[in-house]
Short mmCIF file of C-alpha atoms in Angstrom, two decimals:
data_model
loop_
_atom_site.label_atom_id
_atom_site.label_comp_id
_atom_site.label_asym_id
_atom_site.label_seq_id
_atom_site.Cartn_x
_atom_site.Cartn_y
_atom_site.Cartn_z
CA MET E 1 -137.20 -53.59 58.84
CA ARG E 2 -135.93 -53.61 62.42
CA ARG E 3 -139.37 -54.53 63.72
CA LEU E 4 -139.53 -57.32 61.14
CA MET E 5 -136.23 -58.78 62.39
CA GLU E 6 -137.33 -58.82 66.04
CA PRO E 7 -136.22 -60.10 68.51
CA PHE E 8 -132.73 -60.79 67.05
CA THR E 9 -131.92 -57.26 65.91
CA ALA E 10 -130.42 -54.02 67.18
CA SER E 11 -133.72 -52.22 67.59
CA ARG E 12 -132.14 -49.31 69.55
CA LEU E 13 -129.17 -48.76 67.27
CA LYS E 14 -128.57 -45.04 66.60
CA VAL E 15 -127.04 -44.07 63.26
CA ARG E 16 -125.29 -40.77 62.76
CA LYS E 17 -124.52 -38.97 59.51
CA ASN E 18 -120.76 -39.47 59.85
CA ASN E 19 -121.05 -43.25 60.39
CA VAL E 20 -119.76 -45.59 57.66
CA ILE E 21 -120.16 -49.33 57.10
CA LYS E 22 -116.77 -50.04 58.67
CA ASP E 23 -118.05 -48.68 62.00
CA PHE E 24 -120.87 -51.20 62.10
CA VAL E 25 -118.72 -54.06 60.84
CA SER E 26 -116.15 -53.47 63.59
CA ALA E 27 -118.89 -53.50 66.26
CA ALA E 28 -120.75 -56.45 64.77
CA GLY E 29 -118.38 -59.06 66.18
CA VAL E 30 -118.91 -57.84 69.73
CA PHE E 31 -122.69 -58.27 69.48
CA SER E 32 -122.57 -61.49 67.40
CA VAL E 33 -124.24 -59.87 64.40
CA SER E 34 -124.26 -62.10 61.29
CA HIS E 35 -126.03 -59.94 58.66
CA LEU E 36 -126.28 -56.25 57.95
CA VAL E 37 -129.14 -54.63 55.99
CA ALA E 38 -128.34 -51.18 54.60
CA PHE E 39 -130.52 -48.84 52.52
CA THR E 40 -128.93 -46.29 50.21
CA GLN E 41 -130.54 -43.78 47.89
CA SER E 42 -129.19 -42.21 44.72
CA GLU E 43 -130.75 -39.44 42.67
CA THR E 44 -133.03 -41.86 40.85
CA THR E 45 -133.18 -45.20 42.67
CA LEU E 46 -133.33 -46.75 46.13
CA TYR E 47 -131.07 -49.72 46.91
CA MET E 48 -130.99 -52.37 49.63
CA LYS E 49 -127.73 -54.14 50.52
CA LEU E 50 -127.57 -57.48 52.30
CA ILE E 51 -124.09 -57.97 53.80
CA ARG E 52 -122.80 -61.17 55.32
CA ILE E 53 -120.44 -60.37 58.16
CA PRO E 54 -117.47 -60.54 58.45
CA ARG E 55 -116.24 -61.67 54.98
CA GLY E 56 -119.17 -61.12 52.66
CA PRO E 57 -120.60 -61.50 50.10
CA THR E 58 -122.67 -58.38 49.50
CA LEU E 59 -125.96 -58.55 47.58
CA THR E 60 -127.35 -55.29 46.20
CA PHE E 61 -131.04 -55.08 45.26
CA ARG E 62 -132.69 -52.27 43.32
CA ILE E 63 -136.04 -51.47 44.96
CA CYS E 64 -138.75 -51.02 42.35
CA SER E 65 -141.58 -50.17 44.75
CA TYR E 66 -142.33 -50.34 48.48
CA SER E 67 -145.03 -49.76 51.08
CA LEU E 68 -144.39 -48.84 54.69
CA THR E 69 -145.91 -50.63 57.65
CA ARG E 70 -148.05 -47.67 58.64
CA ASP E 71 -149.53 -47.43 55.15
CA ILE E 72 -150.52 -51.11 55.10
CA ILE E 73 -152.03 -50.98 58.60
CA ALA E 74 -154.02 -47.88 57.69
CA SER E 75 -155.52 -49.72 54.69
CA LEU E 76 -156.72 -52.68 56.80
CA LYS E 77 -160.15 -52.74 58.39
CA THR E 78 -158.95 -54.92 61.30
CA PRO E 79 -155.19 -54.69 61.85
CA HIS E 80 -153.59 -57.73 63.49
CA MET E 81 -150.71 -56.09 65.37
CA GLU E 82 -150.37 -58.11 68.55
CA PRO E 83 -147.39 -57.03 70.70
CA LYS E 84 -146.54 -60.61 71.68
CA GLN E 85 -146.03 -61.72 68.09
CA PHE E 86 -142.75 -59.81 67.96
CA LEU E 87 -141.26 -61.80 70.83
CA TYR E 88 -140.46 -64.66 68.42
CA HIS E 89 -138.65 -64.68 65.08
CA PRO E 90 -140.64 -65.07 61.85
CA LEU E 91 -140.73 -68.03 59.47
CA VAL E 92 -139.18 -67.78 55.99
CA VAL E 93 -141.29 -68.97 53.05
CA MET E 94 -139.52 -68.92 49.67
CA ASN E 95 -141.22 -69.60 46.35
CA ASN E 96 -139.74 -70.15 42.83
CA PHE E 97 -136.10 -69.87 43.94
CA SER E 98 -135.14 -72.88 41.87
CA GLY E 99 -132.90 -71.33 39.20
CA LYS E 100 -129.63 -72.91 38.10
CA GLY E 101 -127.47 -69.81 38.25
CA MET E 102 -125.01 -68.95 40.95
CA GLU E 103 -127.05 -65.89 41.94
CA PHE E 104 -130.03 -68.06 42.89
CA LYS E 105 -127.95 -70.14 45.28
CA LEU E 106 -126.45 -67.06 46.91
CA MET E 107 -129.85 -65.36 47.27
CA THR E 108 -131.41 -68.50 48.74
CA SER E 109 -128.65 -69.06 51.29
CA MET E 110 -128.58 -65.36 52.20
CA PHE E 111 -132.32 -65.11 52.89
CA GLN E 112 -132.41 -68.42 54.77
CA ASN E 113 -129.47 -67.58 57.03
CA MET E 114 -130.84 -64.15 57.92
CA PHE E 115 -133.38 -65.84 60.23
CA PRO E 116 -132.87 -68.63 62.78
CA SER E 117 -133.59 -72.16 61.60
CA ILE E 118 -136.28 -74.30 63.23
CA ASN E 119 -136.62 -77.96 64.07
CA VAL E 120 -139.93 -79.17 62.68
CA GLU E 121 -140.22 -82.01 65.20
CA LYS E 122 -139.50 -79.91 68.31
CA VAL E 123 -140.88 -76.48 67.38
CA ASP E 124 -143.58 -74.94 69.58
CA LEU E 125 -146.48 -73.87 67.39
CA ASN E 126 -147.39 -71.10 69.81
CA HIS E 127 -144.13 -69.32 68.81
CA LEU E 128 -145.04 -69.26 65.10
CA ARG E 129 -146.82 -65.92 64.91
CA ARG E 130 -145.28 -64.29 61.81
CA CYS E 131 -143.80 -65.22 58.45
CA VAL E 132 -141.74 -63.55 55.72
CA VAL E 133 -142.82 -64.53 52.20
CA LEU E 134 -140.35 -64.22 49.30
CA ASN E 135 -141.77 -64.87 45.83
CA TYR E 136 -139.53 -64.80 42.72
CA ASN E 137 -141.16 -63.75 39.47
CA ALA E 138 -139.21 -65.22 36.51
CA GLU E 139 -140.87 -62.97 33.91
CA ASP E 140 -139.49 -59.65 35.14
CA GLN E 141 -136.88 -61.16 37.53
CA THR E 142 -138.33 -59.37 40.58
CA ILE E 143 -138.70 -60.53 44.16
CA GLU E 144 -141.85 -59.77 46.18
CA PHE E 145 -141.02 -59.39 49.86
CA THR E 146 -144.01 -59.38 52.25
CA HIS E 147 -144.40 -59.66 56.03
CA CYS E 148 -147.55 -61.37 57.36
CA ASN E 149 -149.22 -62.29 60.61
CA ILE E 150 -150.29 -65.94 61.17
CA GLN E 151 -153.70 -66.57 62.69
CA VAL E 152 -155.10 -70.03 63.48
CA SER E 153 -158.86 -70.39 63.68
CA PRO E 154 -160.89 -73.57 64.41
CA VAL E 155 -162.90 -75.02 61.51
CA GLY E 156 -166.49 -76.27 61.74
CA LEU E 157 -167.69 -73.71 64.27
CA SER E 158 -170.28 -71.10 63.52
CA LYS E 159 -169.68 -67.45 64.16
CA PRO E 160 -171.79 -67.30 67.37
CA VAL E 161 -169.96 -70.28 68.84
CA LYS E 162 -166.58 -68.64 68.06
CA LYS E 163 -167.75 -65.53 69.87
CA LEU E 164 -168.89 -67.55 72.87
CA ILE E 165 -165.60 -69.40 73.28
CA LYS E 166 -163.69 -66.13 73.35
CA ALA E 167 -162.90 -64.34 76.59
CA LYS E 168 -165.28 -61.50 75.79
CA VAL E 169 -168.97 -62.54 75.97
CA PRO E 170 -171.12 -61.00 73.17
CA ASP E 171 -174.14 -58.78 73.83
CA MET E 172 -177.30 -60.96 73.80
CA SER E 173 -179.73 -58.49 75.32
CA SER E 174 -181.85 -58.40 72.14
CA TYR E 175 -182.45 -62.20 72.19
CA ALA E 176 -185.06 -63.99 74.23
CA ASP E 177 -183.08 -67.24 74.35
CA ILE E 178 -179.58 -68.41 73.53
CA ALA E 179 -181.07 -70.77 70.97
CA GLU E 180 -182.29 -67.74 69.00
CA TYR E 181 -178.76 -66.33 69.05
CA MET E 182 -177.28 -69.63 67.81
CA THR E 183 -179.83 -70.22 64.99
CA ARG E 184 -179.98 -66.70 63.58
CA ASP E 185 -179.17 -66.03 59.92
CA GLY E 186 -175.87 -64.58 58.74
CA ASN E 187 -173.67 -66.52 61.12
CA LEU E 188 -170.87 -66.74 58.58
CA SER E 189 -169.67 -63.90 56.39
CA GLU E 190 -168.79 -64.38 52.71
CA SER E 191 -165.17 -63.45 53.28
CA GLU E 192 -164.70 -66.08 55.99
CA GLY E 193 -166.33 -68.70 53.78
CA GLU E 194 -163.98 -67.90 50.91
CA MET E 195 -160.87 -67.93 53.12
CA ASP E 196 -161.39 -71.39 54.58
CA GLY E 197 -160.90 -74.47 52.45
CA PRO E 198 -158.76 -77.56 51.89
CA ALA E 199 -155.82 -75.38 50.93
CA ASN E 200 -155.44 -73.76 54.36
CA GLU E 201 -156.99 -76.37 56.67
CA VAL E 202 -154.64 -78.53 58.78
CA THR E 203 -154.79 -80.94 61.70
CA LEU E 204 -152.99 -79.51 64.70
CA PRO E 205 -150.32 -81.75 66.26
CA GLN E 206 -150.22 -79.58 69.39
CA LYS E 207 -152.62 -77.59 71.50
CA LEU E 208 -152.50 -73.84 70.96
CA THR E 209 -153.10 -71.12 73.51
CA SER E 210 -155.85 -69.54 71.40
CA ARG E 211 -159.39 -70.73 72.22
CA GLY E 212 -160.89 -73.54 70.16
CA ASN E 213 -157.58 -74.85 68.74
CA VAL E 214 -157.13 -78.24 70.36
CA GLU E 215 -154.75 -81.09 69.61
CA ALA E 216 -155.82 -83.34 66.70
CA GLY E 217 -158.48 -80.78 65.81
CA LYS E 218 -158.90 -79.19 62.40
CA SER E 219 -158.05 -75.51 62.09
CA ALA E 220 -157.63 -72.99 59.31
CA ILE E 221 -154.47 -70.96 58.88
CA ARG E 222 -155.01 -67.35 57.82
CA MET E 223 -152.39 -64.81 56.94
CA HIS E 224 -152.78 -61.03 57.28
CA GLU E 225 -150.20 -58.66 55.83
CA ILE E 226 -148.71 -56.25 58.39
CA GLY E 227 -145.89 -54.73 56.34
CA PRO E 228 -143.47 -53.64 55.11
CA ARG E 229 -143.79 -54.73 51.49
CA LEU E 230 -140.99 -54.57 48.89
CA VAL E 231 -140.69 -55.32 45.22
CA MET E 232 -136.98 -55.53 44.34
CA LYS E 233 -134.62 -56.84 41.72
CA LEU E 234 -131.10 -58.24 42.13
CA HIS E 235 -128.60 -55.65 40.88
CA LYS E 236 -125.16 -57.12 41.64
CA ILE E 237 -123.23 -59.49 43.85
CA GLU E 238 -119.79 -58.57 45.26
CA GLU E 239 -117.11 -60.43 47.14
CA GLY E 240 -116.23 -59.11 50.58
CA ILE E 241 -118.01 -56.14 52.12
CA CYS E 242 -118.91 -53.67 49.35
CA ASP E 243 -115.37 -53.59 47.93
CA GLY E 244 -114.59 -56.98 46.34
CA GLU E 245 -114.77 -58.47 42.92
CA ILE E 246 -118.15 -58.28 41.17
CA LEU E 247 -119.48 -61.81 40.69
CA PHE E 248 -122.78 -60.88 39.07
CA HIS E 249 -124.26 -57.77 37.45
CA ASP E 250 -127.65 -57.46 35.80
CA LEU E 251 -126.53 -54.76 33.30
CA PHE E 252 -122.91 -55.55 32.37
CA ASN E 253 -121.19 -58.76 31.36
CA LYS E 254 -117.37 -58.61 31.40
CA THR E 255 -115.08 -60.67 29.22
CA ASP E 256 -112.31 -62.90 30.53
CA GLU E 257 -109.66 -60.31 29.66
CA GLU E 258 -111.49 -57.60 31.57
CA ILE E 259 -111.89 -59.91 34.57
CA LEU E 260 -108.15 -60.71 34.56
CA LYS E 261 -107.31 -57.02 34.31
CA LEU E 262 -109.55 -56.20 37.26
CA LYS E 263 -108.00 -59.01 39.30
CA LYS E 264 -104.52 -57.68 38.54
CA GLU E 265 -105.48 -54.14 39.59
CA LYS E 266 -106.99 -55.45 42.78
CA GLU E 267 -103.82 -57.44 43.59
CA GLU E 268 -101.70 -54.28 43.01
CA ARG E 269 -103.94 -52.27 45.32
CA GLN E 270 -103.75 -55.00 47.93
CA GLN E 271 -99.96 -55.12 47.68
CA LEU E 272 -99.68 -51.36 48.02
CA LYS E 273 -101.95 -51.45 51.03
CA GLU E 274 -99.80 -54.19 52.61
CA GLU E 275 -96.63 -52.14 52.07
CA ARG E 276 -98.18 -49.08 53.70
CA ARG E 277 -99.30 -51.21 56.62
CA LYS E 278 -95.79 -52.64 57.11
CA ARG E 279 -94.28 -49.16 56.87
CA GLN E 280 -96.69 -47.87 59.48
CA GLU E 281 -95.94 -50.78 61.81
CA GLU E 282 -92.19 -50.11 61.44
CA ASN E 283 -92.68 -46.42 62.28
CA VAL E 284 -94.71 -47.34 65.35
CA ARG E 285 -91.97 -49.77 66.44
CA LEU E 286 -89.25 -47.14 66.07
CA LYS E 287 -91.31 -44.60 67.98
CA ASP E 288 -91.83 -47.05 70.84
CA ALA E 289 -88.10 -47.80 70.91
CA ARG E 290 -87.25 -44.10 71.16
CA LYS E 291 -89.78 -43.66 73.92
CA ARG E 292 -88.30 -46.56 75.89
CA ARG E 293 -84.78 -45.13 75.48
CA SER E 294 -85.88 -41.73 76.74
CA GLU E 295 -87.63 -43.29 79.69
CA LYS E 296 -84.49 -45.32 80.46
CA SER E 297 -82.25 -42.21 80.32
CA SER E 298 -84.59 -40.28 82.61
CA SER E 299 -84.59 -43.19 85.10
CA ASN E 300 -80.77 -43.25 85.02
CA THR E 301 -80.65 -39.51 85.75
CA LYS E 302 -82.96 -39.98 88.71
CA SER E 303 -80.82 -42.82 90.03
CA VAL E 304 -77.65 -40.65 89.79
CA LYS E 305 -79.32 -37.87 91.79
CA ARG E 306 -80.47 -40.40 94.35
CA ASP E 307 -76.88 -41.70 94.70
CA GLU E 308 -75.53 -38.16 95.20
CA SER E 309 -78.03 -37.53 97.99
CA HIS E 310 -77.03 -40.81 99.67
CA THR E 311 -73.34 -39.79 99.38
CA ALA E 312 -74.07 -36.46 101.08
CA LEU E 313 -75.76 -38.27 103.95
CA ASP E 314 -72.82 -40.64 104.28
CA THR E 315 -70.42 -37.63 104.43
CA SER E 316 -72.39 -36.13 107.30
CA ASP E 317 -72.16 -39.42 109.19
CA ASP E 318 -68.39 -39.47 108.66
CA ASP E 319 -68.10 -35.96 110.13
CA ASP E 320 -69.93 -37.05 113.26
CA ASP E 321 -67.65 -40.05 113.71
CA TYR E 322 -64.51 -37.96 113.18
CA PHE E 323 -65.65 -35.38 115.79
CA GLU E 324 -66.36 -38.08 118.35
CA LYS E 325 -62.99 -39.78 117.69
CA GLU E 326 -60.91 -36.57 118.09
CA VAL E 327 -62.78 -34.87 120.92
CA GLY E 328 -64.13 -37.92 122.74
CA VAL E 329 -67.66 -36.52 122.98
CA LYS E 330 -70.52 -36.78 120.56
CA PRO E 331 -71.06 -33.52 118.76
CA ASP E 332 -74.06 -31.32 119.30
CA PRO E 333 -76.34 -31.67 116.25
CA ASP E 334 -76.95 -27.91 116.15
CA ILE E 335 -73.23 -27.13 115.88
CA LEU E 336 -72.66 -29.33 112.85
CA LYS E 337 -75.87 -28.19 111.29
CA LYS E 338 -74.72 -24.56 111.53
CA ALA E 339 -71.30 -25.50 110.20
CA ARG E 340 -72.80 -27.32 107.24
CA LYS E 341 -75.23 -24.54 106.47
CA ARG E 342 -74.43 -22.97 103.12
CA PRO E 343 -73.92 -19.21 103.07
CA ALA E 344 -76.70 -17.20 101.57
CA VAL E 345 -76.11 -16.18 97.96
CA SER E 346 -76.63 -12.50 97.27
CA HIS E 347 -78.51 -11.75 94.10
CA GLY E 348 -77.69 -8.05 94.07
CA ASN E 349 -80.95 -6.85 95.57
CA ASN E 350 -79.21 -4.91 98.43
CA ARG E 351 -76.76 -2.97 96.26
CA ARG E 352 -76.72 0.72 97.06
CA PHE E 353 -75.38 1.85 93.71
CA LYS E 354 -76.26 0.84 90.19
CA LYS E 355 -74.06 1.28 87.17
CA PHE E 356 -75.43 2.79 84.02
CA LYS E 357 -73.57 3.12 80.74
CA GLN E 358 -74.11 6.49 79.04
CA GLY E 359 -72.07 7.72 76.09
CA GLY E 360 -69.32 5.17 76.51
CA SER E 361 -68.63 6.10 80.17
CA VAL E 362 -69.67 4.41 83.35
CA GLU E 363 -71.39 6.50 85.98
CA LYS E 364 -72.44 5.67 89.48
CA LYS E 365 -75.96 6.54 90.32
CA GLU E 366 -77.35 6.39 93.81
CA SER E 367 -80.12 3.97 94.35
CA LYS E 368 -83.62 5.34 94.85
CA THR E 369 -84.06 3.23 97.95
CA PRO E 370 -84.10 5.59 100.97
CA ALA E 371 -81.29 4.98 103.43
CA THR E 372 -81.96 4.25 107.06
CA PRO E 373 -80.97 6.95 109.65
CA PHE E 374 -78.13 4.75 110.91
CA LYS E 375 -76.57 4.42 107.43
CA LYS E 376 -77.10 8.15 106.79
CA HIS E 377 -75.06 9.16 109.84
CA LEU E 378 -72.32 6.71 108.87
CA ARG E 379 -71.92 8.41 105.51
CA LYS E 380 -71.53 11.78 107.21
CA GLY E 381 -68.89 10.44 109.56
CA LYS E 382 -70.93 10.89 112.75
CA ASN E 383 -70.62 8.54 115.70
CA ILE E 384 -73.79 7.28 117.27
CA ARG E 385 -73.83 6.16 120.81
CA HIS E 386 -76.38 3.93 122.32
#
């Protein structure tokens, strides 16, 4: 499906198991995404959801059958998978979407708005390389979704002439003259003869890049399926993104009383959700206020400390002025620095005795630190002369 939506799609988007639809909806606005296609699988059925971003609605289709692109290409004898055809968006061809119900209008607008619109008068025919065909079957209410390649071939030319006008020249080694090659039998296959006719022949208003298709010339339009192919049925339509009121359901039809009851329950849930949101906002506001108050108190504490340091510096300046006024000479900076130096605080590391409490009495125990010879002689009462 991503290849089908080229080039206006997130072809490199990586989906993880823990991702939910809200993750993609929140990122859709940044990348200007208008629609979201999601596939889900239950135990019995496969579903496809078309979501209009950002406000819905959501269309859910039950997939009856499908064929992958690789399966369709493998079944073709000549696949038409040109790389350049995915540089331009496909056309949308819708058939039998003319019902009167609301679901037909929503389906039509959803499928049309999924792809860019074109201006018929200004469109370049060289950019029309693919088309998406949607056919509604009223009998079983299914939609056939097919993806095809568009090929334009000139009409009125024989098969040898078509080969000659191509870039690759055919092998004519088995012919004596080119006239023999042009007049041989079997120049047109039965399949090509059946494909061309008044139904698919048009007069080109522009010149195409392919050989043989000139302006005002007659050419045949041929379509080749390149996949994927889906056969699906509309299951339900919801308001919003997968969580709104059900507008249509193919299996259940609710009465007016049931619809009113569901609306009331939805309003109650919405009101409860709004109250929780307001409560959360109030808690966040109070938390921010507490944080600002704590930051303000810490800044005040820092300012008080800064003022104390400035006061200490002012006091030292006053001491210098007082010394100069009384003595008449400026003081030596080293003298005042030594005078202002705070005495060292003893933490008890040089104590010679430690007190231990044993059995309710206090004993003095000599420290294990060995005494120096000078202190040892002092304890014995000896005089040491130097």
